[in-house]
Coordinates of C-alpha atoms and ligand atoms in Angstrom, one line a residue:
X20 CA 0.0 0.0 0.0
X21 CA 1.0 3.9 -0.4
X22 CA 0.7 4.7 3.2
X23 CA 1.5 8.7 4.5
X24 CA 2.9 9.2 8.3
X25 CA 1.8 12.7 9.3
X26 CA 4.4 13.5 12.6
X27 CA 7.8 11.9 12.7
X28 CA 8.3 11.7 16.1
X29 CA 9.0 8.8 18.6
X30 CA 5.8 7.4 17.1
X31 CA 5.8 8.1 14.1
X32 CA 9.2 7.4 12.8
X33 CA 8.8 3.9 14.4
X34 CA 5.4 3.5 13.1
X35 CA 7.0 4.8 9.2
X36 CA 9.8 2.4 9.6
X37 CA 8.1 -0.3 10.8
X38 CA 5.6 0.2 7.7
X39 CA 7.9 0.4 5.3
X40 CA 10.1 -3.0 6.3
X41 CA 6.5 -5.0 6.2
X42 CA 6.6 -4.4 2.4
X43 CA 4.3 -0.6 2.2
X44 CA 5.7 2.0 0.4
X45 CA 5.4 5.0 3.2
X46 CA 6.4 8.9 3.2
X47 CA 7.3 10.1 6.2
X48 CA 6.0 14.0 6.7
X49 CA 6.7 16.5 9.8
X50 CA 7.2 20.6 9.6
X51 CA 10.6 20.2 10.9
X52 CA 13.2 20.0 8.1
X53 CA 16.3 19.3 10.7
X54 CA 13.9 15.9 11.7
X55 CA 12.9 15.5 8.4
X56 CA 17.1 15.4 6.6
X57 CA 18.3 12.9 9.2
X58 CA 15.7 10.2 8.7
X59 CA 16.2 11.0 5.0
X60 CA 19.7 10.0 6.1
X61 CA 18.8 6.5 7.5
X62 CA 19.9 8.2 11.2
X63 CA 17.3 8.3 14.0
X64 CA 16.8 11.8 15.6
X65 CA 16.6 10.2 19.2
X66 CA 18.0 6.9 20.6
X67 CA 15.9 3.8 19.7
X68 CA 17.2 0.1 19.7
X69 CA 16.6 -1.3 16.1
X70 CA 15.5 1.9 14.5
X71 CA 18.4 3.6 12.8
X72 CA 18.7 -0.3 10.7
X73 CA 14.6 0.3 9.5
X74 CA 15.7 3.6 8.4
X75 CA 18.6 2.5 6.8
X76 CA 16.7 -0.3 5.4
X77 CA 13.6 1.4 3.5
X78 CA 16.5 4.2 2.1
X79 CA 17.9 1.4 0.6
X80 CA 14.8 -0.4 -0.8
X81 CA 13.4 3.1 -1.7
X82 CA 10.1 2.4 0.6
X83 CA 10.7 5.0 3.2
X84 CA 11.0 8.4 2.1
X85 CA 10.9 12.0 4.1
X86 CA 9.4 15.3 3.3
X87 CA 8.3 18.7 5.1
X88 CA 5.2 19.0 2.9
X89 CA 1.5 17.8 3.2
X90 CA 1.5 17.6 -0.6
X91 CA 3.8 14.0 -1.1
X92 CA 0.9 12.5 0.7
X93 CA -1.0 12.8 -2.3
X94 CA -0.8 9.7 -3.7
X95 CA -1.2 7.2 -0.2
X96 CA -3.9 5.5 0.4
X97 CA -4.0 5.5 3.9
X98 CA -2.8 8.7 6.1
X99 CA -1.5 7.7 9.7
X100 CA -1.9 11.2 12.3
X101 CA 1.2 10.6 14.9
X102 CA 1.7 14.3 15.7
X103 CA 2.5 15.2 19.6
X104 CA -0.7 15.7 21.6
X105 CA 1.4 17.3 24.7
X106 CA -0.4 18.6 27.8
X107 CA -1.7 22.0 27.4
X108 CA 0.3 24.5 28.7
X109 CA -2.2 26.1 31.4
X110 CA -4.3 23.1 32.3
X111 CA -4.2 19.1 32.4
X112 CA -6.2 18.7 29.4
X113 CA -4.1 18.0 25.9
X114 CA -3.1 20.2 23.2
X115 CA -4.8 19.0 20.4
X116 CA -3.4 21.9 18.3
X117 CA -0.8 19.9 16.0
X118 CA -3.5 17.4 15.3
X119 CA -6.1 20.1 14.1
X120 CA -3.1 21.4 12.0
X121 CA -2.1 18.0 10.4
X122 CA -5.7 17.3 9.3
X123 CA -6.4 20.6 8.0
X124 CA -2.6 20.1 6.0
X125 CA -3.6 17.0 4.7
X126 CA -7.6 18.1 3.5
X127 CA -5.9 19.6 0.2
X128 CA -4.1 16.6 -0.6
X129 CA -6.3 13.7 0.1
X130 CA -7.4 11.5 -2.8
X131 CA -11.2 10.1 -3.5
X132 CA -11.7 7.5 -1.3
X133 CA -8.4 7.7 1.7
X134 CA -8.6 6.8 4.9
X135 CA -7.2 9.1 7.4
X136 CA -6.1 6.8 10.5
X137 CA -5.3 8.8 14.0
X138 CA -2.8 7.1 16.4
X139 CA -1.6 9.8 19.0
X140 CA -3.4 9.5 22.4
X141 CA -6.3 12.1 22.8
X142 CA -9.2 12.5 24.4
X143 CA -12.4 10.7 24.0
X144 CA -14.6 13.2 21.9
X145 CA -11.8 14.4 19.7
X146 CA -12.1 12.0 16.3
X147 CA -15.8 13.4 16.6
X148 CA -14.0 17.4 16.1
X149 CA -11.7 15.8 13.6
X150 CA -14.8 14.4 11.7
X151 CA -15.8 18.6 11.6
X152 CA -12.2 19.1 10.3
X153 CA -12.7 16.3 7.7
X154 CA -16.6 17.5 6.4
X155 CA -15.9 18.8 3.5
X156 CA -14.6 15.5 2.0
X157 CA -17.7 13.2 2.7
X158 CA -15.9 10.5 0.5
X159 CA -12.9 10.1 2.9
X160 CA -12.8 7.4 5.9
X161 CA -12.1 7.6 9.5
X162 CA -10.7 5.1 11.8
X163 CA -8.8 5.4 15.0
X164 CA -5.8 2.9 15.7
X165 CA -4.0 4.2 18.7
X166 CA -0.9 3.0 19.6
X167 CA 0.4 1.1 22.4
X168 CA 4.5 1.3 22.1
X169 CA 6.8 2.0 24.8
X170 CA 10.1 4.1 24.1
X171 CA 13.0 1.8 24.2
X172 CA 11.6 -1.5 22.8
X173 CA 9.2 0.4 20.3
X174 CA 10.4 -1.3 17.3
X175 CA 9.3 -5.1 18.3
X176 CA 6.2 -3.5 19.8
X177 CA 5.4 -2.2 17.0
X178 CA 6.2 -5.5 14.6
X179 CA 4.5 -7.7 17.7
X180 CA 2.1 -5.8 19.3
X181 CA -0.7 -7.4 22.1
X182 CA -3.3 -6.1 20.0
X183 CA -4.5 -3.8 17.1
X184 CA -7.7 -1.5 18.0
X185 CA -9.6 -0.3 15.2
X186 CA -11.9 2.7 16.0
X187 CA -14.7 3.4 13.6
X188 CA -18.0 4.9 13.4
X189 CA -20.4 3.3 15.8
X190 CA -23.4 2.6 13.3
X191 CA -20.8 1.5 10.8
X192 CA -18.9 -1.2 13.9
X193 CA -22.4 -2.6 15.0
X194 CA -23.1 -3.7 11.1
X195 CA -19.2 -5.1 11.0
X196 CA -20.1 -6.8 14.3
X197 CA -23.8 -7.8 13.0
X198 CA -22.2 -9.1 9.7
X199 CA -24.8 -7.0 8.1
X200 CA -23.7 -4.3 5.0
X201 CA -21.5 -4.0 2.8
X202 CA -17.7 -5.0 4.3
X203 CA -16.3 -1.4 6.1
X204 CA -13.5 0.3 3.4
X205 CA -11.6 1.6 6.9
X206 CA -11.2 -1.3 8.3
X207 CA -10.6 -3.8 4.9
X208 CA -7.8 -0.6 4.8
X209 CA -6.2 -1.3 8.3
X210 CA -6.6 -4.6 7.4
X211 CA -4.1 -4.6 4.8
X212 CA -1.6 -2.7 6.3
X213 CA -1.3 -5.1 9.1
X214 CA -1.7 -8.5 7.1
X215 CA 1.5 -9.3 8.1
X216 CA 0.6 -9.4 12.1
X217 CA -3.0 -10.4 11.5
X218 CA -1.5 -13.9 9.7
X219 CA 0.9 -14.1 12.6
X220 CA -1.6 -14.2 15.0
X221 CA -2.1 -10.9 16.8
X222 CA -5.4 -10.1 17.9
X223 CA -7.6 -7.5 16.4
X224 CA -10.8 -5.2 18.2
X225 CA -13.2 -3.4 16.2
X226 CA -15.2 -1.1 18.0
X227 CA -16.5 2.7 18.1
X228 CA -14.6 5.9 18.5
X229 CA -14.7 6.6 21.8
X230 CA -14.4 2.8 23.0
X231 CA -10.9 3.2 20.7
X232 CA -10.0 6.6 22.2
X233 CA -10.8 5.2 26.1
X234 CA -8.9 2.1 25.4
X235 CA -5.7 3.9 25.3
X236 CA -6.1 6.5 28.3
X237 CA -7.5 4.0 30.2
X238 CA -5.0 1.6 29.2
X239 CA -1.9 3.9 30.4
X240 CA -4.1 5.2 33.8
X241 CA -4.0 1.2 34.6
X242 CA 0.0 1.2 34.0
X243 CA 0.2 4.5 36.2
X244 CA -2.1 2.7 38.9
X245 CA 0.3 -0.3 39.4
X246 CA 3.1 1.9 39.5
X247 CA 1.6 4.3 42.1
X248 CA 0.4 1.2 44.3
X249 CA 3.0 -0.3 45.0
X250 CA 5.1 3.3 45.5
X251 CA 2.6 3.9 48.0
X252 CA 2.9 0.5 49.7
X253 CA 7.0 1.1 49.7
X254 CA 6.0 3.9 52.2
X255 CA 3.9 1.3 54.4
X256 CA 7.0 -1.2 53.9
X257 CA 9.3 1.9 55.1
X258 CA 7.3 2.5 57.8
X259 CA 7.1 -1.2 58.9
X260 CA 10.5 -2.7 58.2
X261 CA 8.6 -4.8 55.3
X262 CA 10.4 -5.1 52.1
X263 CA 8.6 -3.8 49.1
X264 CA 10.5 -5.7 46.7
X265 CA 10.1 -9.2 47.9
X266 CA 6.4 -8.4 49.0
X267 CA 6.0 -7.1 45.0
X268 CA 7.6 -10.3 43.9
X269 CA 4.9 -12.4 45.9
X270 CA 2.4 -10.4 44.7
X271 CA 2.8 -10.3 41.1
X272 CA 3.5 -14.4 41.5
X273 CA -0.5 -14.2 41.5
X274 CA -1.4 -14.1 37.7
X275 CA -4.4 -11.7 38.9
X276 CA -2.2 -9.6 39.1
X277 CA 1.2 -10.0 37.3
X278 CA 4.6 -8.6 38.6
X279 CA 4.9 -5.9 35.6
X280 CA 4.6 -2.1 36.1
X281 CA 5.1 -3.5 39.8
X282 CA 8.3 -2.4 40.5
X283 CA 8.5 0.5 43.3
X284 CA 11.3 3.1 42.6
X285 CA 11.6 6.8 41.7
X286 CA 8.0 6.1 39.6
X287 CA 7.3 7.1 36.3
X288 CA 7.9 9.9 34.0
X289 CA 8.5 10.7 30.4
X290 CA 6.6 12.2 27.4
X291 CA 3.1 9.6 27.8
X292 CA 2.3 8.5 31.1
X293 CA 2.8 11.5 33.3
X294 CA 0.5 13.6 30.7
X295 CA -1.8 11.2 29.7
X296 CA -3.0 10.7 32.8
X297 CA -3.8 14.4 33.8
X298 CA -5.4 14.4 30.5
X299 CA -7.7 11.3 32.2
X300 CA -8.4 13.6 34.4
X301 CA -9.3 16.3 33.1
X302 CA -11.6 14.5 30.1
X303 CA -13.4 12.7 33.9
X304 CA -14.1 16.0 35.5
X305 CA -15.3 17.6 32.1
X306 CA -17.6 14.7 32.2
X307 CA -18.6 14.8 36.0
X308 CA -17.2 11.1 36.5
X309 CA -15.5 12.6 39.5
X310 CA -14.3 8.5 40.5
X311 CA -12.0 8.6 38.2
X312 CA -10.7 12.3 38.0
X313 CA -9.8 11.7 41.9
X314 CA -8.7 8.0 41.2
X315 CA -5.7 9.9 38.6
X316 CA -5.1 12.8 41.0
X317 CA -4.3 10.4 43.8
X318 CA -1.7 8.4 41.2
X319 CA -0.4 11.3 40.3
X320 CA 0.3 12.9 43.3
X321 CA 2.0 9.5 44.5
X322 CA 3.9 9.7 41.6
X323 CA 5.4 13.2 42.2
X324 CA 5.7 12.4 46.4
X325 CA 8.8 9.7 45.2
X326 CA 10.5 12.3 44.1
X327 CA 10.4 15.0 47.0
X328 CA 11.0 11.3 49.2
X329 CA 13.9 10.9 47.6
X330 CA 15.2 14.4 47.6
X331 CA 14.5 14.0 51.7
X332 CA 16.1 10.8 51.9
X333 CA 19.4 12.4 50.1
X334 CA 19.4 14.8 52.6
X335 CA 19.0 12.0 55.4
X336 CA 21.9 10.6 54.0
X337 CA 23.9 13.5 54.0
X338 CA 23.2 14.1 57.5
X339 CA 20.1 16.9 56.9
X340 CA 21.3 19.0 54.2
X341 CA 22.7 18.7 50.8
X342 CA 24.5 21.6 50.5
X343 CA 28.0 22.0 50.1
X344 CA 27.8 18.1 49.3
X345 CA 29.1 16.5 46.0
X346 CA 25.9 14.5 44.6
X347 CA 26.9 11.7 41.7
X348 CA 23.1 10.8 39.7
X349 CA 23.6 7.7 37.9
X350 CA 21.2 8.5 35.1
X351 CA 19.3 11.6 33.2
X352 CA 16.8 9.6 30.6
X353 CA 13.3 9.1 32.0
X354 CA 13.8 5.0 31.8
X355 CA 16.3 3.1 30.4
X356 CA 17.0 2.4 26.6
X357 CA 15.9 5.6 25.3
X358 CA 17.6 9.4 25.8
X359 CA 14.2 10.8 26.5
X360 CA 14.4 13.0 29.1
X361 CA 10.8 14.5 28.8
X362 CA 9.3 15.0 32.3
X363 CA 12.6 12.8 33.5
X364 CA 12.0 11.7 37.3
X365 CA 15.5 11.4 37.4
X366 CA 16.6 14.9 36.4
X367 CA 14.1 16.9 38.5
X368 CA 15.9 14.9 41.6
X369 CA 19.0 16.4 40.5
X370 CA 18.0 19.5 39.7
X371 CA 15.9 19.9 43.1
X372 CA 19.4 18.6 45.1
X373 CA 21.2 21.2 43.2
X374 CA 18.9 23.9 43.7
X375 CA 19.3 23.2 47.3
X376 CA 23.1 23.8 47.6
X377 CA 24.4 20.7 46.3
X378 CA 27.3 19.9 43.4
X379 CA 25.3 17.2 41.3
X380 CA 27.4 15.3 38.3
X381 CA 24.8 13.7 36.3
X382 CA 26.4 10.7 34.3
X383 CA 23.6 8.6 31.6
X384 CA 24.6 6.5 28.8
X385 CA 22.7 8.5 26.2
X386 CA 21.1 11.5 27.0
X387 CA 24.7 14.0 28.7
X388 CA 24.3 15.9 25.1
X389 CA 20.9 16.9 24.7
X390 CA 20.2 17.3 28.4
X391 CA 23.0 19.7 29.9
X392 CA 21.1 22.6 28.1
X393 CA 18.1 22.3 29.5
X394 CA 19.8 22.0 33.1
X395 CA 22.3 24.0 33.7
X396 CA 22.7 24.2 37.4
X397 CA 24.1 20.4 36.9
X398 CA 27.2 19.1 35.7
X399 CA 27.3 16.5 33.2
X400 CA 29.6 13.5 32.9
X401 CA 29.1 11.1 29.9
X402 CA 31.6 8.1 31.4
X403 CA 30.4 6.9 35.5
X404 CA 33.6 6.2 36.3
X405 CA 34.7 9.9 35.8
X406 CA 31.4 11.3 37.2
X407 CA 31.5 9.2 40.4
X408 CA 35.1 10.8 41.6
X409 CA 34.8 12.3 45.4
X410 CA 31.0 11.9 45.3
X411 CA 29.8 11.9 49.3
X412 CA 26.7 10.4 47.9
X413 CA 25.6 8.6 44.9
X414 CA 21.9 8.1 43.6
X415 CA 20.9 5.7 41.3
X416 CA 18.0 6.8 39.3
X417 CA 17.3 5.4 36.1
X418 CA 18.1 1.7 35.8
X419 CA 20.3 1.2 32.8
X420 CA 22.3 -1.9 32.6
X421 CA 25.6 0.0 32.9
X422 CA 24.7 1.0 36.3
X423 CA 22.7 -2.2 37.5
X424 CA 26.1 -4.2 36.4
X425 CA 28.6 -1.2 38.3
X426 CA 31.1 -2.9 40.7
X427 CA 31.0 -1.8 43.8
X428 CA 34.3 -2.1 44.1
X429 CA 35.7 -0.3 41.4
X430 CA 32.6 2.0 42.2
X431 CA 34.4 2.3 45.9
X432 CA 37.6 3.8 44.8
X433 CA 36.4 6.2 42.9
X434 CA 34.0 8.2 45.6
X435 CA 34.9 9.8 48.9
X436 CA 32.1 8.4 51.0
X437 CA 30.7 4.6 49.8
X438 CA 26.8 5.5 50.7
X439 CA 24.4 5.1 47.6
X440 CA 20.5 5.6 47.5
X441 CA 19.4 3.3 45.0
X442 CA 15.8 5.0 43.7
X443 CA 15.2 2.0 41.8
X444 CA 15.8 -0.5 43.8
X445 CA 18.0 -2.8 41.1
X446 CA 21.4 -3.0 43.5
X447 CA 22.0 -6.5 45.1
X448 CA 22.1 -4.4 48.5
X449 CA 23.7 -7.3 49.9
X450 CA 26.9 -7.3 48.0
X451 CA 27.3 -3.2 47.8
X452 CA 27.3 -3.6 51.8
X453 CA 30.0 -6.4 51.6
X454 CA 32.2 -4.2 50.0
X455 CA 31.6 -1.4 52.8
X456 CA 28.8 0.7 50.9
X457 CA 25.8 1.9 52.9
X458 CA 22.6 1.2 51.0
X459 CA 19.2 2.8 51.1
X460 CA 15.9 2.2 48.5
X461 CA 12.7 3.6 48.8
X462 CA 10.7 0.4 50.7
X463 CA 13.6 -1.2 51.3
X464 CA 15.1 -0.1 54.3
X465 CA 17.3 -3.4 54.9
X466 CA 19.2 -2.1 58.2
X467 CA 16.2 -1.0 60.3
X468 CA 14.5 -4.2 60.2
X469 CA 16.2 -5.7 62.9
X470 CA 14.8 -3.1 64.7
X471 CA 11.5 -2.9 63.5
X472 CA 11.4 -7.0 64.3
X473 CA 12.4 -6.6 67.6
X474 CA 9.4 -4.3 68.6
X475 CA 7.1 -6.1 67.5
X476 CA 6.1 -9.9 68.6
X477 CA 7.1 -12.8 66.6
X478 CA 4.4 -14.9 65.5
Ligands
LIG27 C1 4.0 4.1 28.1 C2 3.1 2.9 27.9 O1 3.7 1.7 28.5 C3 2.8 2.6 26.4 O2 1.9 1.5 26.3 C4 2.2 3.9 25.8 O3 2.0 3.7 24.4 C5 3.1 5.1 26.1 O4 3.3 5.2 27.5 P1 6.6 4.7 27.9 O5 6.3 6.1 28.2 O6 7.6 4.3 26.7 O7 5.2 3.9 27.5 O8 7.2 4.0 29.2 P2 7.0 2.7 30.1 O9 7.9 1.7 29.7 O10 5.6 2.3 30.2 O11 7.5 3.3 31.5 C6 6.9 4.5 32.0 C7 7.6 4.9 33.3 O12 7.2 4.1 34.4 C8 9.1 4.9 33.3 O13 9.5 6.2 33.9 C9 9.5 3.7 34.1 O14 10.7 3.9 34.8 C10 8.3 3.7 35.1 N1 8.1 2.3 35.7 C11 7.7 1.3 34.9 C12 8.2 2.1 37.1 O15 8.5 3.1 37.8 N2 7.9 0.9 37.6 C13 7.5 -0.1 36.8 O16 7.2 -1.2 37.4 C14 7.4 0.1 35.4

């Protein structure tokens, strides 16, 4: 198929690439030309395992092209909206602006018969605005496919996903469901993009736009619930001498209720989840299902309370104050795998430490270059072993291999005072302390237990 990607970001130069390798011929469109020449190049404009050999891959088989304009859509048959739908910049709700902008762009260009796809996360309400946007072209389809990739593995995600959601009009998804009418152009369309997955296997939901748009919010609110759940019960393990990380091990041994997005640490962040969920929110209060709009405030306030613990239990560890001390964070990106550092858990640590008298080194083992100008009150080190010379204190807070594997030894000799906070909990505590380090997590507060045990009664 001729396919058009409007938005050549983290989801839509994956979703472009990942087209293209599956046999479409796709062009790739976004307004900035700087994004636009590199993945023309076969180089991918931000870290992503597997991406930069897609690229590289449809330049060579002449399936993946780049442009700046709306018009070298003209000729696809399907046009795939992945522009950014950020929060708005006075409220929770999200900025739907680039998304009204791509649709208008593409209007001009579309040919009898397309089907316009959206995949960015918005709202439940907003392919009904788009369908204003798209009025004056009665003979174009509508469908809503929203995407479920996470940074960092978003390539096999992408080429193996759990499922494939197709949104369409409701009338038009009770007669597919009801097997009566004619067979639905939108979703024959989607169809054929993703025969390759459909023959492997993957499951496919039809259902109406606003099932399709609530799917994904609710989808990432679930993610953001675990996560907040079991930072909340790392404060009740903290408080109790439990240990959150064997009680979330027992837990998720229950396949109720799984061990992923289970894992207590510094919590989440990056450009989705933190924003998506406010956008929850806000859509819940809008309409008066005040349940849920509390329900999201309470995750997200949990959420943002790891990181003012953690700033409290660097200063614990300091003996009450940061200032004056030298702080080494092991890690700027939001997560591992990917030099995102949108809404990065790990950098607002930092920052808050050094905006409280501190000397913080940041070290990360992709993200130094783009992230030193947005923070400049912190230092930046690309190689650990340089960044964690004469550090008093060391905090681990984003859990890339590099630093889960870091000797303690060799880790030793470079620092003045062996004490490390591990925010995410991936240390083997036990060996750091063999080799003299002091070690703290948040839930995990190994060297009070024995004194936690002792007041209370064995069983
Ligand atoms: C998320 C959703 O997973 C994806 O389906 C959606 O399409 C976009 O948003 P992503 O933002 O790439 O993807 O990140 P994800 O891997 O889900 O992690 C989000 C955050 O949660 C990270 O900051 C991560 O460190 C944190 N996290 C994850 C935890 O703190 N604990 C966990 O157990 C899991």
């Amino acid at each position: 198929m001729k396919i058009s990607v409007i938005g050549c970001g983290y989801l839509g130069a994956v979703h472009a690439a990942t087209l293209a390798s599956m046999g479409h011929t796709v062009v790739g469109i976004d307004v900035d030309p700087g994004k636009v020449e590199q993945l023309a190049r076969g180089a991918a404009p931000f870290h992503e395992p597997g991406l930069d050999e897609l690229l590289r891959d449809g330049r060579q088989t002449g399936r993946l092209t780049f442009s700046t304009s709306a018009a070298a859509a003209k000729d696809a048959q399907v046009h795939f909206l992945c522009v950014g739908t950020p929060q708005d910049k006075t409220s929770d709700a999200a900025d739907l602006t680039f998304l009204v902008s791509a649709t208008e762009a593409l209007l001009p260009h579309l040919a009898a018969g397309a089907v316009v796809v959206g995949k960015s996360t918005v709202p439940v309400g907003t392919v009904q605005m788009l369908r204003g946007a798209l009025a004056p072209r009665p003979d174009v389809l509508l469908a809503w496919n929203p995407e479920f990739l996470r940074q960092g593995t978003a390539v096999k995600d992408s080429l193996v996903p759990d499922r494939l959601v197709y949104g369409v009009d409701g009338g038009r998804a009770a007669a597919f469901h009801s097997g009566t009418g004619a067979p639905l152009g939108e979703t024959a369309a989607l169809d054929t993009v993703y025969e390759p997955l459909l023959r492997a296997g993957i499951p496919r939901l039809v259902c109406n736009f606003a099932t399709a748009e609530l799917i994904k919010s609710a989808a990432n609110a679930y993610l953001a619930t675990k996560i907040s759940f079991i930072n909340a019960v790392s404060e009740l393990c903290d408080a109790s001498g439990a240990d959150v990380a064997e009680l979330s091990e027992a837990m998720g041994m229950d396949p109720r209720i799984g061990g992923r997005y289970l894992h207590a640490g510094l919590g989440f962040g990056g450009g989705c989840l933190p924003k998506d969920i406010r956008s929850f929110r806000a859509q819940a209060a809008d309409l008066g299902v005040t349940a849920v709009a509390d329900w999201m405030r309470l995750v997200d306030s949990v959420n943002l309370g790891q990181r003012e613990r953690t700033v409290g239990l660097a200063a614990e560890l300091c003996g009450g104050s940061v200032a004056g001390r030298s702080i080494t964070v092991l890690g700027a990106s939001f997560k591992p795998d990917t030099d995102d550092i949108r809404d990065s858990p790990a950098l607002d640590v930092a920052d808050r430490l050094a905006a409280a008298g501190a000397h913080v080194t940041v070290t990360d083992p992709k993200a130094v270059n783009h992230a030193w100008r947005r923070y400049p009150r912190l230092r930046f080190e690309a190689a650990a072993g340089r960044a964690l010379e004469g550090a008093e204190l060391v905090l681990l807070l984003t859990e890339w291999d590099e630093y889960r594997r870091l000797s303690p030894e060799a880790a030793g000799a470079a620092v003045r005072r062996r004490v490390v906070l591990d925010a995410r909990n991936v240390l083997d505590a036990a060996e750091w302390q063999a080799h003299g380090w002091v070690v703290r997590g948040l839930g995990t507060r190994g060297a009070d237990v024995p004194a936690v045990e002792r007041a209370l009664p064995r069983v």
